[in-house]
Tab-separated table of C-alpha atoms in Angstrom:
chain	number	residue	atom	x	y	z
A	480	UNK	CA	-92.853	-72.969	-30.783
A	481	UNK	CA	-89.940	-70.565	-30.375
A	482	UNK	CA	-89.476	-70.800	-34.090
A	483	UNK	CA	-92.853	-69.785	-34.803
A	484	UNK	CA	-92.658	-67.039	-31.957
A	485	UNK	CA	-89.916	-65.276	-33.535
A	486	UNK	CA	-91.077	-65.448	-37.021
A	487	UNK	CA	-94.293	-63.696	-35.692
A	488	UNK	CA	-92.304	-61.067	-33.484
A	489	UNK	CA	-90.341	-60.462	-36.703
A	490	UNK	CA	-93.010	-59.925	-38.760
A	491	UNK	CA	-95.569	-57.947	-36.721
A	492	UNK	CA	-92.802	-55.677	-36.237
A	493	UNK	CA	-91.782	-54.908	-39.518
A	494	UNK	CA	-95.430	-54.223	-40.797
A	495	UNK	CA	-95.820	-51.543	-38.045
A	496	UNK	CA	-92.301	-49.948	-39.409
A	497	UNK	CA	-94.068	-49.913	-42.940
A	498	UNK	CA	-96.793	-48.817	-41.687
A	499	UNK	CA	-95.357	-45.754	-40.370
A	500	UNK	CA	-92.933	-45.008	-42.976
A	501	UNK	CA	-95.190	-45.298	-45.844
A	502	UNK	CA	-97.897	-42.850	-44.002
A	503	UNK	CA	-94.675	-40.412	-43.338
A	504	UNK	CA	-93.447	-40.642	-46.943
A	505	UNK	CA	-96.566	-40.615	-49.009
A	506	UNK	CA	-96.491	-37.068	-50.545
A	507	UNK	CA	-93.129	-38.010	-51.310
A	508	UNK	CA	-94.048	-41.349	-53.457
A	509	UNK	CA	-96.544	-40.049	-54.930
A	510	UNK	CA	-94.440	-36.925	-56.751
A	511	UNK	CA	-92.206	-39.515	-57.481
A	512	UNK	CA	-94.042	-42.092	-59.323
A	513	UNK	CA	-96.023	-39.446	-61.083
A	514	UNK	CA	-92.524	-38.334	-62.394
A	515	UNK	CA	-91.352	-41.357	-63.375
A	516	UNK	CA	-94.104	-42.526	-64.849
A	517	UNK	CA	-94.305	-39.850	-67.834
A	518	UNK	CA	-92.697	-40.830	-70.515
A	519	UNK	CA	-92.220	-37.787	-73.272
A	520	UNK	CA	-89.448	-36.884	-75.624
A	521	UNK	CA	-87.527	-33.909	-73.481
A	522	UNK	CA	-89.316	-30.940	-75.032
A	523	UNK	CA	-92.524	-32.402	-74.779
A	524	UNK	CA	-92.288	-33.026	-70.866
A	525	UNK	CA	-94.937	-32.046	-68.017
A	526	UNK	CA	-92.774	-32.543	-65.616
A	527	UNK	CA	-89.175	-31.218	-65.822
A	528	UNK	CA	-88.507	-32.361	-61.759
A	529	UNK	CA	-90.150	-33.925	-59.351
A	530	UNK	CA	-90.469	-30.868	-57.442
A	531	UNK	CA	-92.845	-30.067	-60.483
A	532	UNK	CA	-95.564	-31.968	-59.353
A	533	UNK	CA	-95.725	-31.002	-55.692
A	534	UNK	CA	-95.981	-27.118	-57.348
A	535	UNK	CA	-98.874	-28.192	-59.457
A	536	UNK	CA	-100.862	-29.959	-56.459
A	537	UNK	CA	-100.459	-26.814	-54.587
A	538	UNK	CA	-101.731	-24.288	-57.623
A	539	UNK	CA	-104.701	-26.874	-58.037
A	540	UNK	CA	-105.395	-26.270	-54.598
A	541	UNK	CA	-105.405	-30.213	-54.306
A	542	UNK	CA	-102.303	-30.619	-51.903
A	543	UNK	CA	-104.141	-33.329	-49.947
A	544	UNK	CA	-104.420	-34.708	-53.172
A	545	UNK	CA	-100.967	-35.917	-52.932
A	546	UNK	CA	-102.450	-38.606	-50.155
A	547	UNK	CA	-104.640	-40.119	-53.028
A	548	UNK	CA	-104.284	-44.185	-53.054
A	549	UNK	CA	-102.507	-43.120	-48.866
A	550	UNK	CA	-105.076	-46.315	-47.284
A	551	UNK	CA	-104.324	-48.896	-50.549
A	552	UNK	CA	-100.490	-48.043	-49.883
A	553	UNK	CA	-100.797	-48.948	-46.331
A	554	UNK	CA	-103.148	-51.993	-46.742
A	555	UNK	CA	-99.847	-52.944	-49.694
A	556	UNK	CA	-97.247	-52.190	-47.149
A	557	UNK	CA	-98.496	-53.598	-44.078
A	558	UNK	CA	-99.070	-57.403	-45.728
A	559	UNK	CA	-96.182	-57.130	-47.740
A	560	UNK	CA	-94.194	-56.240	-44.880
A	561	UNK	CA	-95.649	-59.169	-42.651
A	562	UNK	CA	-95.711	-61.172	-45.358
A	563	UNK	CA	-92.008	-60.867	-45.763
A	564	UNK	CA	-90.484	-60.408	-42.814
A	565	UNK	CA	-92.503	-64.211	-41.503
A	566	UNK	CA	-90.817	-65.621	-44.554
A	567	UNK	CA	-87.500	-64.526	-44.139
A	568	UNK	CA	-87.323	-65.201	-40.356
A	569	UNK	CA	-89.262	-68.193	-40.790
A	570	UNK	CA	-86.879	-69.682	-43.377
A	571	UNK	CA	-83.347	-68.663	-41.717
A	572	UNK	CA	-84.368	-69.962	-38.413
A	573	UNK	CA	-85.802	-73.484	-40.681
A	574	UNK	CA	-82.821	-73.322	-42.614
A	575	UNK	CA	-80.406	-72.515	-39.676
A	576	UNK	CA	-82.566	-75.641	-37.688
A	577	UNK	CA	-82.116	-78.347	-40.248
A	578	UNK	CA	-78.487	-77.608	-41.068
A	579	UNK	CA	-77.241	-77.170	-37.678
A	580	UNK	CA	-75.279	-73.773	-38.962
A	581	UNK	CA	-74.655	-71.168	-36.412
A	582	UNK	CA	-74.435	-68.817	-38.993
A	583	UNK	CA	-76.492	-67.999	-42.356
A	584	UNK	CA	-73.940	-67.522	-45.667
A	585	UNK	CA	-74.784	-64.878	-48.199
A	586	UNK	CA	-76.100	-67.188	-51.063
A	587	UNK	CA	-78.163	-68.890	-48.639
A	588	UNK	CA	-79.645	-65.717	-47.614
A	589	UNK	CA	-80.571	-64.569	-51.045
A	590	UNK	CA	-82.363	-67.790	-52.134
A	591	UNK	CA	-84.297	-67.169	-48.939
A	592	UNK	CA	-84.853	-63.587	-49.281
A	593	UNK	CA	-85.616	-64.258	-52.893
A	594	UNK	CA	-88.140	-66.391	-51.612
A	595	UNK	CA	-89.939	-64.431	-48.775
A	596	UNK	CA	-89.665	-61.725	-52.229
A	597	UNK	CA	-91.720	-63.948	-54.572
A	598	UNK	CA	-94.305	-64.517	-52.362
A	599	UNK	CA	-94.799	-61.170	-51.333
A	600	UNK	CA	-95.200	-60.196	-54.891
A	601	UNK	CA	-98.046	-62.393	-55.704
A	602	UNK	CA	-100.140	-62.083	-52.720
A	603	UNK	CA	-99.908	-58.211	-52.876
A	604	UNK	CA	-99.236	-57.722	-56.846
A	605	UNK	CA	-103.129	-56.484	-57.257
A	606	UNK	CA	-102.751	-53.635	-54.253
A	607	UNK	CA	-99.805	-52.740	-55.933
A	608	UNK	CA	-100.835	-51.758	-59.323
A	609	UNK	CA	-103.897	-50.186	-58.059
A	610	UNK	CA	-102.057	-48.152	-55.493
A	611	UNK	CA	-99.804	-47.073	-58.259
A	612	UNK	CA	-102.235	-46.239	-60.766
A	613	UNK	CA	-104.353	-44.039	-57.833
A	614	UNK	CA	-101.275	-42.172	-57.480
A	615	UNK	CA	-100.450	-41.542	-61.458
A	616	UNK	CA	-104.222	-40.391	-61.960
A	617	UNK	CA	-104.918	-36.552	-61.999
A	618	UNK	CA	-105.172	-34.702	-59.033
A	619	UNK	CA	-109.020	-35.020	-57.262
A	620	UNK	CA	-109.846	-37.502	-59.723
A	621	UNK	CA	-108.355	-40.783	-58.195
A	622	UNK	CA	-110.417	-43.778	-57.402
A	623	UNK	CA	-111.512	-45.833	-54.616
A	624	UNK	CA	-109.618	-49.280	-54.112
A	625	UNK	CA	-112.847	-51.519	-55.169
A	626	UNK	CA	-113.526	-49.388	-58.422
A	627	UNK	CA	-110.663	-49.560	-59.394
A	628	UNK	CA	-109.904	-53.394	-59.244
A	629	UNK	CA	-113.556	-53.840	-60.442
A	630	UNK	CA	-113.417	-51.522	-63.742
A	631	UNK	CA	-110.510	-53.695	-65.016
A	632	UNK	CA	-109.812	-57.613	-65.916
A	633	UNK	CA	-108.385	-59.957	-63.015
A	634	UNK	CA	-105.186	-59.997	-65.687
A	635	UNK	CA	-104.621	-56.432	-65.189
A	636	UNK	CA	-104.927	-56.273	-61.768
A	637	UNK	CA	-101.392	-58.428	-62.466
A	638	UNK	CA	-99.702	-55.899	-64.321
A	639	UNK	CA	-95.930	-56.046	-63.858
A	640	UNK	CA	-96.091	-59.132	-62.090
A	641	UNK	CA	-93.152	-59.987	-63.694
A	642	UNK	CA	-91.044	-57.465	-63.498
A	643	UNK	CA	-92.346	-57.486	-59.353
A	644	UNK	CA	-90.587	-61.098	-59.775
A	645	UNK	CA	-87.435	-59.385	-61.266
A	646	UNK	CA	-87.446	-56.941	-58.286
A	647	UNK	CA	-87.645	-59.223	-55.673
A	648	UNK	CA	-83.791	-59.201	-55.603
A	649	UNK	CA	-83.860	-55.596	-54.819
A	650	UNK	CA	-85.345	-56.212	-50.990
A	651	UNK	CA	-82.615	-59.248	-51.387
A	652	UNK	CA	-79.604	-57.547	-51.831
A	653	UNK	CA	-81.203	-54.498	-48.873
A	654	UNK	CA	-81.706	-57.389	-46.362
A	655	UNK	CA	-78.902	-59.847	-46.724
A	656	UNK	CA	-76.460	-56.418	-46.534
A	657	UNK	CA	-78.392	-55.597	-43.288
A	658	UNK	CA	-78.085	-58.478	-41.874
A	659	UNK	CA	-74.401	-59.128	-42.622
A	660	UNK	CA	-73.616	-55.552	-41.354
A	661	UNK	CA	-75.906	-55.894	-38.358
A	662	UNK	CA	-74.272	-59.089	-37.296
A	663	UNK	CA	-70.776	-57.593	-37.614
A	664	UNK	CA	-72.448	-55.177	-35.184
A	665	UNK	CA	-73.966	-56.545	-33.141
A	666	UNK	CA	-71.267	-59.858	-33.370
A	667	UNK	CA	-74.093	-61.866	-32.832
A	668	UNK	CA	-74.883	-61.290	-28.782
A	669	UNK	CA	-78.192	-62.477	-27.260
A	670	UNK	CA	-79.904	-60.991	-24.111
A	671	UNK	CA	-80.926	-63.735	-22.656
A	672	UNK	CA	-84.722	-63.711	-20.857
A	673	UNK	CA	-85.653	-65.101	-17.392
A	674	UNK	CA	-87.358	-68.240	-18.318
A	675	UNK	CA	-84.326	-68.808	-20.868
A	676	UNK	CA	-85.819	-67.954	-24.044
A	677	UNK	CA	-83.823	-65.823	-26.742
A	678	UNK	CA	-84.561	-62.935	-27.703
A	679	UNK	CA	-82.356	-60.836	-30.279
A	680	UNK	CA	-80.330	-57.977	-29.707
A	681	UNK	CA	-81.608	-55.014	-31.115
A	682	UNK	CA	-79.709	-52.231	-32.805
A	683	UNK	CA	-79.723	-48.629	-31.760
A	684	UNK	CA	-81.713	-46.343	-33.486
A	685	UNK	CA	-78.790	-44.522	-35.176
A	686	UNK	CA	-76.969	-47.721	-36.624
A	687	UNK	CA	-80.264	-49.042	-37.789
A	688	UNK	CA	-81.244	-45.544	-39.751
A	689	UNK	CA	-77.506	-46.031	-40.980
A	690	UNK	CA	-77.127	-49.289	-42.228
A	691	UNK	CA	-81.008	-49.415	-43.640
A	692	UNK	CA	-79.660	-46.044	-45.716
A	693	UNK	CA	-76.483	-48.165	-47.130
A	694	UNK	CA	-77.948	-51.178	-47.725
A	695	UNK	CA	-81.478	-49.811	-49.668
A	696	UNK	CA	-79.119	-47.899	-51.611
A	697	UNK	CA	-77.147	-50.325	-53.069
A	698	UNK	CA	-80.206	-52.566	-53.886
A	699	UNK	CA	-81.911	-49.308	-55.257
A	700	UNK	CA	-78.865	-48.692	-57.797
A	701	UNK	CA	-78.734	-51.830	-59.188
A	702	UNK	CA	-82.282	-52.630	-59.676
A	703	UNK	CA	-83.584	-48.948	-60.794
A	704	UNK	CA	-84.337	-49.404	-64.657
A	705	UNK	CA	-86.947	-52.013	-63.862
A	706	UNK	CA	-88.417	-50.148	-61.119
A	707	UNK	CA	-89.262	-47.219	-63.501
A	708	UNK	CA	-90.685	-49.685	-66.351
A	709	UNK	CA	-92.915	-51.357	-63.533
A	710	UNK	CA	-94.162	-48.105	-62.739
A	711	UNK	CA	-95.048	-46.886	-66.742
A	712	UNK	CA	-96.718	-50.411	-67.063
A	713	UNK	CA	-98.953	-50.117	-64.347
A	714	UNK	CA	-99.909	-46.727	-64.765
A	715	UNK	CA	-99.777	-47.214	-68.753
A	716	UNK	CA	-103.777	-46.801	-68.610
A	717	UNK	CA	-104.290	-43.573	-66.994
A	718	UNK	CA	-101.508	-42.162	-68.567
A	719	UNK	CA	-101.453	-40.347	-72.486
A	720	UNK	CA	-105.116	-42.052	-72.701
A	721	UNK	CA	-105.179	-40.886	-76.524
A	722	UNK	CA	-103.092	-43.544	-77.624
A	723	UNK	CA	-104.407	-46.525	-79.597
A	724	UNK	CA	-105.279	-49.700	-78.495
A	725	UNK	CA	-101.957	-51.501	-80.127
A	726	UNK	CA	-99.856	-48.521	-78.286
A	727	UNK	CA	-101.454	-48.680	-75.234
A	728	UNK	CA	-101.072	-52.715	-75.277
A	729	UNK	CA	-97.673	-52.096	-76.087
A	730	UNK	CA	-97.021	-50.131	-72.932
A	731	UNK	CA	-97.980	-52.959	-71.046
A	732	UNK	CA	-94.653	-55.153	-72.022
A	733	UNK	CA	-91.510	-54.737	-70.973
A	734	UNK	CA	-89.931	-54.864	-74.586
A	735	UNK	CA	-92.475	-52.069	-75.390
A	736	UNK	CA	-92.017	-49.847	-72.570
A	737	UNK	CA	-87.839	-50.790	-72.960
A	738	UNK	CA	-88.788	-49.613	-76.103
A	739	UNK	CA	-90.183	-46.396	-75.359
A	740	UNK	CA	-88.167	-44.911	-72.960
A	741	UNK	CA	-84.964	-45.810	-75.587
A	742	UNK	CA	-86.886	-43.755	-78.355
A	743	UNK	CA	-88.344	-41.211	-76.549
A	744	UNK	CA	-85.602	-40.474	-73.814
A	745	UNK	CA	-82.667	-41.829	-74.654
A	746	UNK	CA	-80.374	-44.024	-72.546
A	747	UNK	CA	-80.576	-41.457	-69.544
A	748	UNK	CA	-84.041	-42.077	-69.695
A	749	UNK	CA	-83.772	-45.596	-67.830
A	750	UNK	CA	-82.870	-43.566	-64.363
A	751	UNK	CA	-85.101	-40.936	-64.670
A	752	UNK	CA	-86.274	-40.145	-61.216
A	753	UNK	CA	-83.244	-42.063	-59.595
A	754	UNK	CA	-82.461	-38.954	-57.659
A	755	UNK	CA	-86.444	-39.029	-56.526
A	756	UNK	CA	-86.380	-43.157	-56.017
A	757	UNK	CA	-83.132	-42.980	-54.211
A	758	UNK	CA	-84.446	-40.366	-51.557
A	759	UNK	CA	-87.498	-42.014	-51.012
A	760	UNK	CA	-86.569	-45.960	-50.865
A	761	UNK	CA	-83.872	-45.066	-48.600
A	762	UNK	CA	-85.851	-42.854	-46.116
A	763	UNK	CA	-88.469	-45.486	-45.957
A	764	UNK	CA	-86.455	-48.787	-45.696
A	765	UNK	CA	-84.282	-46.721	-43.202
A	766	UNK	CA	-87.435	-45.422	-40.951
A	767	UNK	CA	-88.487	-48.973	-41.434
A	768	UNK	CA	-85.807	-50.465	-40.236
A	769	UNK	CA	-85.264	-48.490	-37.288
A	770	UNK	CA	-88.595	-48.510	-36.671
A	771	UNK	CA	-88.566	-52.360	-36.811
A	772	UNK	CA	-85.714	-52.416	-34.113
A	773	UNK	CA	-87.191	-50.578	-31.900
A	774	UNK	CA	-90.642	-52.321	-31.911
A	775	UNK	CA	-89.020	-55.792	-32.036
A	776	UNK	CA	-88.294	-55.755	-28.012
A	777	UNK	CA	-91.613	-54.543	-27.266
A	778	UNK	CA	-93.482	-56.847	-29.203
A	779	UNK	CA	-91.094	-59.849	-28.168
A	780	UNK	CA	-91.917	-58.622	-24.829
A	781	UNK	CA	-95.702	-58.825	-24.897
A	782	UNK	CA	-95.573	-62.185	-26.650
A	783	UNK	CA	-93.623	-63.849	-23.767
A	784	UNK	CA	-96.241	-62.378	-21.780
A	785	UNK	CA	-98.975	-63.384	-23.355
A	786	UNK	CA	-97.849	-67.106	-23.882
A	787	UNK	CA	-97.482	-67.157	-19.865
A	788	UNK	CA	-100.962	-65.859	-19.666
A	789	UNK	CA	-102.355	-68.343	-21.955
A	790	UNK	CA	-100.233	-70.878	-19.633
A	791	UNK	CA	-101.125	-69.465	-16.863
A	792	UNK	CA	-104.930	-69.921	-17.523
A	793	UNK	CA	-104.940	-72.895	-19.003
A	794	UNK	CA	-107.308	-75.443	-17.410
A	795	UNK	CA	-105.703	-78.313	-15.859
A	796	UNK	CA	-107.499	-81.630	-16.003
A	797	UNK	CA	-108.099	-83.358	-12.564
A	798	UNK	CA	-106.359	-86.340	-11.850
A	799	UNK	CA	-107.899	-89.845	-11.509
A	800	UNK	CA	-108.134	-91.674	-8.089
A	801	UNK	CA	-106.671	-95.086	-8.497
A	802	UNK	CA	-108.603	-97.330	-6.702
């Protein structure tokens, strides 16, 4: 019971922190994966910096335009988030359980992260290209959620499923260094609750916003090349929709779109947008984080209550005279 009661408290708390950070951040993302997502030689280029597209919303009159794809995002972040955060508590406390370890090691932590991360990415892999090719479309001409997984094959709705597999060791690396530096931090003290349950200490809102920062951008560094071909493979049908069939196909692979950027950008080409990516992932995971935190107590808080409730009023069955 406590296992499962934590795993939920862990999870309901960091969908509300994605919740909140994706709504916060989402004229950000969207300049951002419109950026990265263009791929022209340098002289041929739309976009010369991210601060580009934010200038051409705004002389398009279509600033709210920026929010196109805002309520697929959230619907993305908030089961992704819950999603992920009940696997990876759910799995440390299992694996922590069964081995009788106090303490989690780091390659322990990754295989578990790794798999909270791959099934994350398949449940949510279909809200995650549409939201991405919403956001890539031109301004005031982006569609609804339904249309857009309708118009297309079940396949496509899969696009960069792979490379979503390849990434999962990006939210890896973020959580097993926040965990490892919150420990340190906190050196693993419990507060512990009247009726002797648990609950975990939380960071303050400062360290949390700190170490969320650190860790995304580590994870963010390493992983960056694929997170800009993902991008150019899901968008790779709304965008440069003059190309041929075989080229458009082609943008679809990773070899292909490896491909293009090398030919058309060059070697700097694979972090184009890093600056962007950086700013963004590690303002989100960070708000997130905090967020998460602070929301962790409260909602540990009402679950206690409301299992004492459910205790509480519980009908008790009357006992038997013996004769």
């Amino acid at each position: 019971m406590d296992l499962d009661l934590e795993s939920l408290v862990e999870a309901t708390s960091g969908a509300v922190g994605a919740l909140v950070s994706t709504t916060i951040l989402y004229p950000l993302d969207t300049c951002k994966t419109k950026y990265q997502a263009e791929n022209r030689a340098h002289h041929y280029q739309k976009y010369r910096n991210i601060s580009d597209v934010f200038w051409e919303a705004v002389s398009r009159h279509q600033v709210l335009s920026l929010y196109q794809g805002l309520g697929t995002k959230n619907l993305q972040a908030l089961i992704s988030q819950f999603v992920y955060f009940y696997g990876y508590s759910f799995f440390k406390r299992l694996y922590l359980r069964e081995s009788g370890s106090k303490s989690i090691g780091t390659a322990a932590n990754l295989v578990i992260a790794a798999a909270a991360g791959t099934c994350t990415a398949i449940v949510t892999q279909p809200l995650d290209t549409v939201s991405s090719r919403m956001q890539t479309s031109d301004f005031g001409k982006s569609k609804g959620l339904w249309k857009s997984l309708s118009e297309g094959t079940w396949s496509e709705a899969f696009d960069g499923l792979g490379i979503s597999l390849l990434l999962t060791t990006n939210p890896s690396i973020q959580y097993t260094v926040f965990d490892q530096l919150k420990q340190r931090l906190l050196k693993n003290r419990t507060s512990e609750q009247r009726d002797g349950i648990s609950s975990p200490e939380a960071l303050s809102a400062f360290s949390a916003f700190v170490v969320g920062a650190v860790s995304k951008c580590i994870a963010t560094c390493m992983t960056y090349p694929a997170i800009r071909c993902k991008v150019m493979i899901q968008s790779a049908k709304s965008d440069e929709s003059d190309e041929g069939s075989a080229q458009l196909k082609s943008r679809k692979t990773l070899s292909g779109t490896f491909y293009s950027i090398w030919e058309k950008e060059g070697l700097l080409g694979f972090f184009k947008g890093l600056q962007a990516q950086m700013l963004k992932t590690v303002l989100s995971s960070a708000l997130l984080l905090m967020i998460k935190e602070k929301v962790t107590k409260t909602t540990w808080v009402l679950m206690i209550a409301l299992r004492r409730f459910l205790l509480i009023t519980r009908p008790t069955r009357p006992k038997l005279k013996s004769s």
